[in-house]
GROMACS .gro file of C-alpha atoms in nm:
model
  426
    1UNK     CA    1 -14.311 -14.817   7.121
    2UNK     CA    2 -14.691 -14.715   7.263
    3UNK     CA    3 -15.522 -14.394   7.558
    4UNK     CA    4 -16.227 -14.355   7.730
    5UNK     CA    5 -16.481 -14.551   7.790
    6UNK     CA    6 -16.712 -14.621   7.463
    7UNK     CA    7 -17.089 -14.711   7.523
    8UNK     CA    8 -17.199 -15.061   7.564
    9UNK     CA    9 -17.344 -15.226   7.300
   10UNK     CA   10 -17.505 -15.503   7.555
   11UNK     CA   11 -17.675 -15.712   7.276
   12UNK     CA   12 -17.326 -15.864   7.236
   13UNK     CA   13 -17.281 -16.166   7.435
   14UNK     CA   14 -16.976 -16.328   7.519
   15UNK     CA   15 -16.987 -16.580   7.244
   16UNK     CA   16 -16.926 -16.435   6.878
   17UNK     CA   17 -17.054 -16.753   6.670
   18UNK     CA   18 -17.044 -17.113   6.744
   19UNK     CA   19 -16.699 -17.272   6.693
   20UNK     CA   20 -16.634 -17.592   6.583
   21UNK     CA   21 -16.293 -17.636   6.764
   22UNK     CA   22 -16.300 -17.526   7.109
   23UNK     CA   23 -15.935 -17.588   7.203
   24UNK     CA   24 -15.758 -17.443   6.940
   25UNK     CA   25 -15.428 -17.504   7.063
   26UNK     CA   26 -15.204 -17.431   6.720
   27UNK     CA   27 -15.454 -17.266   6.537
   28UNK     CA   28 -15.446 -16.938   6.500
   29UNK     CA   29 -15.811 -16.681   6.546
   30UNK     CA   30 -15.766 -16.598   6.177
   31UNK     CA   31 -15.772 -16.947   6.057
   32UNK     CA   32 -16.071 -17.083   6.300
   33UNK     CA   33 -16.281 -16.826   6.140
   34UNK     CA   34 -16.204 -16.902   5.795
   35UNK     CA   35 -16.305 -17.264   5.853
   36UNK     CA   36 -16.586 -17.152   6.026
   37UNK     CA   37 -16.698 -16.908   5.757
   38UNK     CA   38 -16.553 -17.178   5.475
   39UNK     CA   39 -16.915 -17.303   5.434
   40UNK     CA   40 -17.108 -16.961   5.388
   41UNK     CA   41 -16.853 -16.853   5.145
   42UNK     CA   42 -16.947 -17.112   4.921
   43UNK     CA   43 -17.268 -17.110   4.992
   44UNK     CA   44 -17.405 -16.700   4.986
   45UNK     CA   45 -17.767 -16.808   4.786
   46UNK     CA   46 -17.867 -16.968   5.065
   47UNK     CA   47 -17.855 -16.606   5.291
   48UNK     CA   48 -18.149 -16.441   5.331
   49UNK     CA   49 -18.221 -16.210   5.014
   50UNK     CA   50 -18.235 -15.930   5.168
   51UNK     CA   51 -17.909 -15.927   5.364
   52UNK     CA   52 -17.743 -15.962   4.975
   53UNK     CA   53 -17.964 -15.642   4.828
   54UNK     CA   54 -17.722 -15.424   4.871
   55UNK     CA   55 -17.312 -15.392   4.775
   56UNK     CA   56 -17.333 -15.059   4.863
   57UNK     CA   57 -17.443 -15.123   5.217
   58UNK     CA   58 -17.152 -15.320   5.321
   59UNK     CA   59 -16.932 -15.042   5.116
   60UNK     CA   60 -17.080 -14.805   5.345
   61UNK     CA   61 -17.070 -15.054   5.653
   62UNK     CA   62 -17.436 -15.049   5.718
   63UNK     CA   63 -17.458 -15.407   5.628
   64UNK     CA   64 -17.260 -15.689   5.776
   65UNK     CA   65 -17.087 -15.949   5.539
   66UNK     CA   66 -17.275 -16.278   5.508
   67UNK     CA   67 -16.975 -16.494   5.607
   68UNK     CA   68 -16.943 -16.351   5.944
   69UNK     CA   69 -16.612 -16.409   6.137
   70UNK     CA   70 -16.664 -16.639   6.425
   71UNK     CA   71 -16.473 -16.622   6.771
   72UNK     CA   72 -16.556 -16.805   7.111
   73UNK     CA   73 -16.395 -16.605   7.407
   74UNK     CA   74 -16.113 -16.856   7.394
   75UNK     CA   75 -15.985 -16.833   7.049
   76UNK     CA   76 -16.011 -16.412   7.130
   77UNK     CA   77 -15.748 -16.480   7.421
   78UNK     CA   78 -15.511 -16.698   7.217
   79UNK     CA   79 -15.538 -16.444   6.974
   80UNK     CA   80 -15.380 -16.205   7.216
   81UNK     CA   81 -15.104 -16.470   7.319
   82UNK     CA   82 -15.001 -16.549   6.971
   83UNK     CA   83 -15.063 -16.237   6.727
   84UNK     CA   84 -15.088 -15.912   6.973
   85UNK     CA   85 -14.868 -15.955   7.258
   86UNK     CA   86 -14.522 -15.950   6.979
   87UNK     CA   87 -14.674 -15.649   6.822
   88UNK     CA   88 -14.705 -15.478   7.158
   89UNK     CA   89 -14.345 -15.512   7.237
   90UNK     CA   90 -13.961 -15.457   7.140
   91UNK     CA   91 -13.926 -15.864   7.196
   92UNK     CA   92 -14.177 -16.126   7.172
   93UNK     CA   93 -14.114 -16.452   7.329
   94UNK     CA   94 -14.279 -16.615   7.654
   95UNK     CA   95 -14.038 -16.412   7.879
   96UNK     CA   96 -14.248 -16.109   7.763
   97UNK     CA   97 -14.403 -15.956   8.094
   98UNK     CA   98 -14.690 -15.907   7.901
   99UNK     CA   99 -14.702 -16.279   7.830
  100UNK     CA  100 -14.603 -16.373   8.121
  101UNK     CA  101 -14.767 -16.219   8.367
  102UNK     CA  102 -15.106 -16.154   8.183
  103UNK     CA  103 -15.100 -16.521   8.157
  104UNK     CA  104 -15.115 -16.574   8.545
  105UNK     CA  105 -15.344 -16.279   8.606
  106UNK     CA  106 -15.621 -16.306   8.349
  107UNK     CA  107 -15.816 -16.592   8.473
  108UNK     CA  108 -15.806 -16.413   8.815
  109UNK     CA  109 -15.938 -16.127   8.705
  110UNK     CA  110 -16.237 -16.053   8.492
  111UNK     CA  111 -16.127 -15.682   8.389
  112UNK     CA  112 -15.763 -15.800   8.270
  113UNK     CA  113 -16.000 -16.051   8.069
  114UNK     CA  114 -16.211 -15.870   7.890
  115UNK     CA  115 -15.934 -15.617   7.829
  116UNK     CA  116 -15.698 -15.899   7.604
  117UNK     CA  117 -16.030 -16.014   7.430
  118UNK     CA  118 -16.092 -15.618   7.332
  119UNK     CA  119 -15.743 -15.598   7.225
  120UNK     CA  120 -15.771 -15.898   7.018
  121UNK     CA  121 -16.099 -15.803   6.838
  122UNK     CA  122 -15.961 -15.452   6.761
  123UNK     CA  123 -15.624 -15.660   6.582
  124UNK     CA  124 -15.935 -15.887   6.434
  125UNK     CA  125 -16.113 -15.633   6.269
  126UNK     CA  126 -15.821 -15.505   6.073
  127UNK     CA  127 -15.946 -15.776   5.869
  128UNK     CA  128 -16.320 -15.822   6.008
  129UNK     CA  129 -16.374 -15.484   6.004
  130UNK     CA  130 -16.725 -15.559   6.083
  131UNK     CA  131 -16.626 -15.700   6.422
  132UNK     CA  132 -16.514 -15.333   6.581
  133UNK     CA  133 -16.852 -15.225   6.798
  134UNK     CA  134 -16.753 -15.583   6.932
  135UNK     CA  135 -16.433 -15.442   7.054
  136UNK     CA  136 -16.598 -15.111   7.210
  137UNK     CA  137 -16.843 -15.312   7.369
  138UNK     CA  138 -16.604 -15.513   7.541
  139UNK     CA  139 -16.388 -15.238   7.626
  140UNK     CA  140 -16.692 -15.088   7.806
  141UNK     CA  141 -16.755 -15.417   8.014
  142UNK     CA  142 -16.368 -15.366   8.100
  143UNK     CA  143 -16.371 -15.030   8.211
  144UNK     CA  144 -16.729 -15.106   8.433
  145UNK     CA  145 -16.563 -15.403   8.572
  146UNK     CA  146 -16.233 -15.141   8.630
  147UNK     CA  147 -16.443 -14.975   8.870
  148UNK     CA  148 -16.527 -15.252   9.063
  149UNK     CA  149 -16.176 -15.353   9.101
  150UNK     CA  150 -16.100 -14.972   9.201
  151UNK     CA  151 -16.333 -15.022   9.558
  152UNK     CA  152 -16.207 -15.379   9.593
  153UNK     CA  153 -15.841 -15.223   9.539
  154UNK     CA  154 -15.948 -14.988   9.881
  155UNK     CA  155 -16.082 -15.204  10.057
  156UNK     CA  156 -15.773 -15.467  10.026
  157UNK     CA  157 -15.942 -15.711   9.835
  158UNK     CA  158 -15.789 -15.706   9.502
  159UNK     CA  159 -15.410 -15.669   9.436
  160UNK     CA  160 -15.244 -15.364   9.271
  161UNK     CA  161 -15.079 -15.524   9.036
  162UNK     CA  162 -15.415 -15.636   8.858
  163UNK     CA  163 -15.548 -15.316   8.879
  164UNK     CA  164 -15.217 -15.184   8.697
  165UNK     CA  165 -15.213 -15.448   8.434
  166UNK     CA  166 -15.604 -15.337   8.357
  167UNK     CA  167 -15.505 -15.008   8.312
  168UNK     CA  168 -15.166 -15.072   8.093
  169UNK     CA  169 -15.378 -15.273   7.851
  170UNK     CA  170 -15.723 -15.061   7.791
  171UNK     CA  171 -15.520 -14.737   7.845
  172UNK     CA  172 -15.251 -14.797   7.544
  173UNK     CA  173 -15.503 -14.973   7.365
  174UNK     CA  174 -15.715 -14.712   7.325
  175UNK     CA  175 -15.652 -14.560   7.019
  176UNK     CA  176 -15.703 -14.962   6.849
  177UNK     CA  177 -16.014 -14.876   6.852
  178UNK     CA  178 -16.097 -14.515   6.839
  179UNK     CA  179 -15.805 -14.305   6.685
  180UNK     CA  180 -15.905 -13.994   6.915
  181UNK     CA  181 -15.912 -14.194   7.229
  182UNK     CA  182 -15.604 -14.133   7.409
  183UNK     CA  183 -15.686 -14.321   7.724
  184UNK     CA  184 -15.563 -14.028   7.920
  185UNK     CA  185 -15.883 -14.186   8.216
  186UNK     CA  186 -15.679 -14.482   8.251
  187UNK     CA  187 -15.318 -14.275   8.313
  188UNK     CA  188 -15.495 -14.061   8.614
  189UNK     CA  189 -15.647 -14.373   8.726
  190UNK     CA  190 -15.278 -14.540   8.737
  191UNK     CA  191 -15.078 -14.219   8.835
  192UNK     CA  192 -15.276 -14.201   9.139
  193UNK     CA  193 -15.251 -14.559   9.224
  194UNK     CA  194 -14.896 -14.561   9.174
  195UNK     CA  195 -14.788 -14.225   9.335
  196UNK     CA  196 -15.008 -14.398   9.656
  197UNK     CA  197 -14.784 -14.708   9.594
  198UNK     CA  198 -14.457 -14.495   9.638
  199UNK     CA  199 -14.531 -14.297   9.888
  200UNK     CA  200 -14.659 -14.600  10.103
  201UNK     CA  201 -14.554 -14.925  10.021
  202UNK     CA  202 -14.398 -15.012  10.356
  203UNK     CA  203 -14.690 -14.893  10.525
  204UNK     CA  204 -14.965 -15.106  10.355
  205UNK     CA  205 -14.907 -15.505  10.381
  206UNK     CA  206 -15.161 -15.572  10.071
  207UNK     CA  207 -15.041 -15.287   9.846
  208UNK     CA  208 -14.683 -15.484   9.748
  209UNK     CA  209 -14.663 -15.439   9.411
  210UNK     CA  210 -14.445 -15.751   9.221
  211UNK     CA  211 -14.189 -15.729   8.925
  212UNK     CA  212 -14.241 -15.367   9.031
  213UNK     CA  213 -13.932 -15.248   8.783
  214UNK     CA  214 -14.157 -15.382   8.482
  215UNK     CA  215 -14.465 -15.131   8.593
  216UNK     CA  216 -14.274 -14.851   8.706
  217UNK     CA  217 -14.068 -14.875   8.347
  218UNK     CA  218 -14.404 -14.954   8.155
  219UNK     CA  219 -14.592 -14.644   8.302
  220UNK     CA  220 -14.251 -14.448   8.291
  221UNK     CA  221 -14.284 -14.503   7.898
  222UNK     CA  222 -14.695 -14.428   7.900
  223UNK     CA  223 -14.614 -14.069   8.079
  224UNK     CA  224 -14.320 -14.033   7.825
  225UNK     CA  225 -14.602 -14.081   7.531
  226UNK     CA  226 -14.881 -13.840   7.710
  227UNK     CA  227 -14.589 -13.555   7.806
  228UNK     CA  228 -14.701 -13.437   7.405
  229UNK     CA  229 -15.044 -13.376   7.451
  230UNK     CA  230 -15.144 -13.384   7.818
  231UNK     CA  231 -15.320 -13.070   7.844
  232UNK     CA  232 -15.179 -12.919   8.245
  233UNK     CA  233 -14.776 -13.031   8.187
  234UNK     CA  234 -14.573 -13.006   8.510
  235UNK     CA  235 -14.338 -12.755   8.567
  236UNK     CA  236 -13.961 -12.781   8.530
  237UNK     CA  237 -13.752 -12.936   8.828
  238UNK     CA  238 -13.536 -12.709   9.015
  239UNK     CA  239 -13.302 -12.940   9.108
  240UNK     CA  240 -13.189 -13.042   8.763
  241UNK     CA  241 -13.146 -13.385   8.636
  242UNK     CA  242 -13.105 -13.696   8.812
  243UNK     CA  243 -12.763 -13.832   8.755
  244UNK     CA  244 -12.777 -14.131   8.540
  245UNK     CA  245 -12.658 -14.476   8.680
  246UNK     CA  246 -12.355 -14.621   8.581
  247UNK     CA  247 -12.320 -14.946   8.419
  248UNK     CA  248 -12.066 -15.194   8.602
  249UNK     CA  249 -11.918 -15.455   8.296
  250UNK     CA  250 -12.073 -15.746   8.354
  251UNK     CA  251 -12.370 -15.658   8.503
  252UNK     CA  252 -12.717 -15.762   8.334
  253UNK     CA  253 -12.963 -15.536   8.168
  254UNK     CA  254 -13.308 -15.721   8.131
  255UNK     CA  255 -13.446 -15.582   7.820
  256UNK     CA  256 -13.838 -15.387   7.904
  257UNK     CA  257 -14.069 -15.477   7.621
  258UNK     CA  258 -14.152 -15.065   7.615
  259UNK     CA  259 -13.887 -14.938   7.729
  260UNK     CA  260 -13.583 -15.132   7.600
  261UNK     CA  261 -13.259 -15.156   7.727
  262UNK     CA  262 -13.232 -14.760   7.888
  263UNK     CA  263 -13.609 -14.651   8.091
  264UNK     CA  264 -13.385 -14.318   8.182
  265UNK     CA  265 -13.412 -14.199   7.815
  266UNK     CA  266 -13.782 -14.251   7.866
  267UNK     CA  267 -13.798 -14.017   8.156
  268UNK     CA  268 -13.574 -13.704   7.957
  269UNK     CA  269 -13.860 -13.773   7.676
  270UNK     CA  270 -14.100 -13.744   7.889
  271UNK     CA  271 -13.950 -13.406   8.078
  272UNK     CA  272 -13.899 -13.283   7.709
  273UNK     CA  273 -14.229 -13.365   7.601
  274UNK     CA  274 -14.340 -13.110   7.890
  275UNK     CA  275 -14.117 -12.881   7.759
  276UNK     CA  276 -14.267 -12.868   7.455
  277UNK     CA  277 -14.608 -12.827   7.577
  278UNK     CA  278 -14.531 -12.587   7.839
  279UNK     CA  279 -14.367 -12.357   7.537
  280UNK     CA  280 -14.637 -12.415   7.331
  281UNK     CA  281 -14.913 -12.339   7.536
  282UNK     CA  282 -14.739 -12.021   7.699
  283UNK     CA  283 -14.699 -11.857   7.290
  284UNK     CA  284 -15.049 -11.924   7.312
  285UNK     CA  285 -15.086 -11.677   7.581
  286UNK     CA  286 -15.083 -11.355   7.352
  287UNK     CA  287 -15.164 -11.128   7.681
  288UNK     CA  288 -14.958 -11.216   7.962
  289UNK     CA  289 -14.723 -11.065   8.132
  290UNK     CA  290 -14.412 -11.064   7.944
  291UNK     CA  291 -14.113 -11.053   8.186
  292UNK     CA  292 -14.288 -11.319   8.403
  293UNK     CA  293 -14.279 -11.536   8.047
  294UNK     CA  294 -13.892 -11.434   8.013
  295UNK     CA  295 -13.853 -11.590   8.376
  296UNK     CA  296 -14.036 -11.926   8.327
  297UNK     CA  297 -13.813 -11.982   7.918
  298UNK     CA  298 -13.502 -11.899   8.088
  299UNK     CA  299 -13.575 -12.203   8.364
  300UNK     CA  300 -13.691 -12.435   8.071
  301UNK     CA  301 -13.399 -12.377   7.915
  302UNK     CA  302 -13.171 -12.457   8.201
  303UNK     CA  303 -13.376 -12.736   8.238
  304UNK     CA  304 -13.333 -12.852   7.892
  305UNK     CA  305 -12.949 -12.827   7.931
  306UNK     CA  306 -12.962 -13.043   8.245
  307UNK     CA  307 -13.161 -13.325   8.032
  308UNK     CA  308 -12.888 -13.271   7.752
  309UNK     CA  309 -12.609 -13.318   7.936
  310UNK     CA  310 -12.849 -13.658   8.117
  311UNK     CA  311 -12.911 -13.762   7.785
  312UNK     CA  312 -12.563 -13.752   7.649
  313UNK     CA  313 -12.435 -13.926   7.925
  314UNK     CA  314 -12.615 -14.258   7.938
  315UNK     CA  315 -12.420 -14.554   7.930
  316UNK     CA  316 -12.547 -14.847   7.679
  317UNK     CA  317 -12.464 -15.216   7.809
  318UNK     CA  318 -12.284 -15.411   7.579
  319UNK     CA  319 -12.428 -15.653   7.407
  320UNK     CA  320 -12.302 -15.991   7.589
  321UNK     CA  321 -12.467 -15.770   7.910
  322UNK     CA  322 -12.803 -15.785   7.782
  323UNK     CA  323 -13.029 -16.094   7.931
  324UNK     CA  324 -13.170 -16.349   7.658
  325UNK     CA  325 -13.474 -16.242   7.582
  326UNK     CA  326 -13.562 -16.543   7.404
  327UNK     CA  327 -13.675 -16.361   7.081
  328UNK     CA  328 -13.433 -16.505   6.744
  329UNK     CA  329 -13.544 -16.229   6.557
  330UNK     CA  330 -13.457 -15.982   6.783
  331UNK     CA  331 -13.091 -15.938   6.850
  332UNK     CA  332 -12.907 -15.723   7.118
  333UNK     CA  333 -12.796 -15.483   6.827
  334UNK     CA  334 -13.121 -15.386   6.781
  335UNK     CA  335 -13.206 -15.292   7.079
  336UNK     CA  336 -12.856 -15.154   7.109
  337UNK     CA  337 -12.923 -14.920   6.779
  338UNK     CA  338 -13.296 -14.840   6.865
  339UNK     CA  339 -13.181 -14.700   7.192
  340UNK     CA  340 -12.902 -14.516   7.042
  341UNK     CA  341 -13.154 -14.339   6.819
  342UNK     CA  342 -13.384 -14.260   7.105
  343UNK     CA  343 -13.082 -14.057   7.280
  344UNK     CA  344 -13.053 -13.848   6.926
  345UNK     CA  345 -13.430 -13.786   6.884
  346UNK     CA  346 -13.397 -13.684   7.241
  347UNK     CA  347 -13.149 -13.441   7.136
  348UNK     CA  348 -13.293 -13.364   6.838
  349UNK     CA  349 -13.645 -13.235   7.059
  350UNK     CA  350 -13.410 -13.053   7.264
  351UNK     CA  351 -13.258 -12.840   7.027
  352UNK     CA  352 -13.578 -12.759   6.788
  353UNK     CA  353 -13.738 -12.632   7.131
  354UNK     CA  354 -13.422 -12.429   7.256
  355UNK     CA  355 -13.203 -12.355   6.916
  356UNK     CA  356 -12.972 -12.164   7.160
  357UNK     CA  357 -12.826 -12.519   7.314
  358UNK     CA  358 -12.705 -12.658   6.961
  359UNK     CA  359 -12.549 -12.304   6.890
  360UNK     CA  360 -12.354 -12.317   7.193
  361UNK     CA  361 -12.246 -12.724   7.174
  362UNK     CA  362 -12.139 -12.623   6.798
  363UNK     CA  363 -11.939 -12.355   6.892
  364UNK     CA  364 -11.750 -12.520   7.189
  365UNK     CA  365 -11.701 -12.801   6.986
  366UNK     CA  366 -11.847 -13.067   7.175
  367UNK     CA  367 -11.883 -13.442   7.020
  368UNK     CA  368 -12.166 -13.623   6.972
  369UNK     CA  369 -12.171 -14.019   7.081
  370UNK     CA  370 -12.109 -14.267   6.852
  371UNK     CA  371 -12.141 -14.626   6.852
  372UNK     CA  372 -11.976 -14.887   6.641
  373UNK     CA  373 -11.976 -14.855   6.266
  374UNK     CA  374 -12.221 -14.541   6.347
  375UNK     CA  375 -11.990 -14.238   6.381
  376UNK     CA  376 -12.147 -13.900   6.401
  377UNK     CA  377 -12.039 -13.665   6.100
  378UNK     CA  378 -12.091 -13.319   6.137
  379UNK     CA  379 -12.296 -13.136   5.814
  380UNK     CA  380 -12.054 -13.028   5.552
  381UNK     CA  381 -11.970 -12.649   5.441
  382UNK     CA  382 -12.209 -12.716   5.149
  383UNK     CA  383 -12.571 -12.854   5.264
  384UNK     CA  384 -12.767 -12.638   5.091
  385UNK     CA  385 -12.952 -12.513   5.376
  386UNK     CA  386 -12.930 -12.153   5.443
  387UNK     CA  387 -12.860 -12.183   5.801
  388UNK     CA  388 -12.599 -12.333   5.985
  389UNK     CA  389 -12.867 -12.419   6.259
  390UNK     CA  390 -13.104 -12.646   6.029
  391UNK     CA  391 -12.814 -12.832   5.867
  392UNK     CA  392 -12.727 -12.969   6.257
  393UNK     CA  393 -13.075 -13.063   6.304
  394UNK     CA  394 -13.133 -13.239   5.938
  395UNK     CA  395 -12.809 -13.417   6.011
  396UNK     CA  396 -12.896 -13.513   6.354
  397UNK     CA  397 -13.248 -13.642   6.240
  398UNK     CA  398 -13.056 -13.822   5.969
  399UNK     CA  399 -12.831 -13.975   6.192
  400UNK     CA  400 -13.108 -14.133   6.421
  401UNK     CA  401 -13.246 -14.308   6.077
  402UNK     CA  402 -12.884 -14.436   5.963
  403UNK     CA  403 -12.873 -14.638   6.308
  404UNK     CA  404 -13.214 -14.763   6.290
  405UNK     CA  405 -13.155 -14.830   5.859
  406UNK     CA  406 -12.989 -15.193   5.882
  407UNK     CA  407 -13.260 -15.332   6.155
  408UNK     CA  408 -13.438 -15.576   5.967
  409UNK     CA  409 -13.817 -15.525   5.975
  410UNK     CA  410 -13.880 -15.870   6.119
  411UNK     CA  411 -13.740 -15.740   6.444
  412UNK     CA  412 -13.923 -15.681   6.697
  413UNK     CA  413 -13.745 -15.381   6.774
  414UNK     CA  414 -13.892 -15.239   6.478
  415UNK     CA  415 -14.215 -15.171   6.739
  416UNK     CA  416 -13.992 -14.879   6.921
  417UNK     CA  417 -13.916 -14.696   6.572
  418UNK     CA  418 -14.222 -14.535   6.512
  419UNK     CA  419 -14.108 -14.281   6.724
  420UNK     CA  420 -13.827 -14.227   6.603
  421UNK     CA  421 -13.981 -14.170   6.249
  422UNK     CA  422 -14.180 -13.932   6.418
  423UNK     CA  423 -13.919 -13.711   6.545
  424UNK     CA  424 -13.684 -13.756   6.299
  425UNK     CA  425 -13.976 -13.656   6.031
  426UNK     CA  426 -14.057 -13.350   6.206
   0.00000   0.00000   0.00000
């Protein structure tokens, strides 16, 4: 699948440690610094005494390691090329936009720069764990330089598609490297920019936005991801949902490294994700005025039919439609069966939120979709659950897993499924 501003630790320059290889062209970061520290390691007497007084220290992380991990800038951007672009994406090969086009824009722009060498220090210190305030700090030389690309973006001197890349990458990456940072600053900061984009694109000469399906998709999947928890969720659309579009045979689906192979089961998540937090937060509201509740459920809950009946409806490609993504690992199938279990997680949110939806599909007998060798059976007379409503859902939530089951975890496709553990868990 796939959100602040930490402090700046200045002290850090932009070097981490001397290197001894400055164009490390097929090595990766990992293995520069273990030549680097190679020395030390077999060498700690020679540390001063008091950096080795304490074991516990470095238990407690109040001490750093005496074979430090050393980076330049450079290795910290190949880094991001070869180890953290695939695990940021359903496919990883160079046709990944977020190879691709970070590769043109990051020596153009010092933001998108600093933001890939934060990323790959927060990947680093998985093993370094020392290395982390590194990461903050250069996440807070990002988001400073952000700003300055926010007046430049006004005044026409910067492009928006920088300024959207900056945000994509230190907005999702927030949580690398502070679990409770959701990098909701970075989604207001884009939903403006973009809703300006929309609304005026023909009217402004320096705001064209290229490969603008990629951003709209990407930022289609971020609001999808903050529709849980943003705190003020829209209300429901009067107009019901938009119809989906229909797939001619033959016509190519270029796979989104967020989204996949179907952005519209994105947006339902997203307008179900608002659902939720629009129910939640009004049973929160012990004192208000009960009939005007009754009113806003009863338009959620058209509102959730309309996004049934959108996500039911979706049309897959087949696989010889999907465009070569250049990834071996990854096949079509699996993006084919992740999506597949995206529409029955969808479904599966639906009907946990408005109970009254599966009741009625059940009883008019509706089918579910299917695809290939993974048919839909209905729950048995005897499921040992004592209602007939939570032996749908278990078997729904089990059906989402069965098409996901076979994927092999050295697909890349593996990156969308954490959602659908998610769901299917809850």
């Amino acid at each position: 699948m796939l959100l602040g501003s930490p402090d700046a630790l200045g002290q850090f320059g932009p070097w981490y440690g001397d290197t001894q290889n400055n164009s490390p062209t097929s090595t990766s970061a990992i293995e520069v610094a273990q030549r680097n520290t190679h020395d030390q390691a077999l060498s700690p007497h020679q540390s001063h005494p008091k950096k080795n007084s304490s074991l516990l220290g470095t238990f407690y992380r109040l001490a750093t390691p005496t074979a430090s991990a050393r980076f330049s800038e450079e290795h910290l951007v190949q880094h991001y090329f070869a180890e953290v672009c695939p695990l940021f994406s359903c496919y990883g090969s160079n046709a990944n936009p977020f190879h691709r086009l970070v590769k043109d824009l990051w020596t153009d722009s010092t933001t998108i720069h600093r933001a890939v060498q934060s990323m790959a220090i927060a990947h680093l210190s998985n093993q370094y764990p020392y290395m982390a305030p590194l990461g903050r700090a250069k996440r807070s030389q990002a988001w400073r330089s952000l700003q300055a690309d926010l007046r430049a973006y006004r005044s026409g001197r910067i492009s928006l598609e920088k300024v959207l890349m900056s945000c994509l990458l230190l907005g999702v990456s927030s949580p690398w490297h502070t679990p409770t940072n959701l990098g909701l600053p970075y989604l207001f900061i884009a939903r403006t920019l973009i809703q300006g984009y929309m609304r005026t694109e023909t009217l402004r000469p320096h705001n064209t936005l290229s490969d603008e399906k990629f951003y709209l998709d990407a930022f289609m999947y971020w609001e999808m991801l903050a529709s849980f928890f943003e705190p003020v969720a829209m209300t429901s659309f009067p107009l019901g949902a938009p119809d989906p579009p229909i797939l001619i045979r033959g016509e190519a689906v270029t796979p989104h490294p967020w989204t996949g192979i179907a952005p519209e089961l994105h947006f339902a998540l997203a307008e179900i994700g608002r659902l939720s937090r629009r129910r939640t937060n009004r049973l929160a509201m012990k004192h208000s005025d009960s009939q005007a509740m009754m009113q806003k459920d009863e338009m959620d809950c058209e509102w959730a039919s309309s996004l049934e009946r959108l996500v039911g409806s979706i049309q897959l490609p087949a696989p010889d439609d999907i465009v070569d993504h250049g990834d071996e690992k990854t096949s079509r199938r699996d993006l084919l069966w992740t999506t597949e279990a995206y529409r029955y997680v969808g479904l599966l949110e639906i009907y946990l939120i408005f109970p009254s939806l599966l009741s009625n599909r059940v009883n008019r007998g509706d089918s579910f979709p299917s695809m290939d060798e993974h048919v839909f059976l209905p729950p048995t007379e005897d499921t040992g659950f004592a209602k007939n409503q939570d032996a749908w859902l278990s078997t729904i939530a089990l059906h989402a897993l069965r098409l996901i089951k076979d994927i092999p975890l050295s697909s890349a496709a593996c990156r969308m499924h954490l959602l659908v553990l998610a769901f299917a868990g809850s």
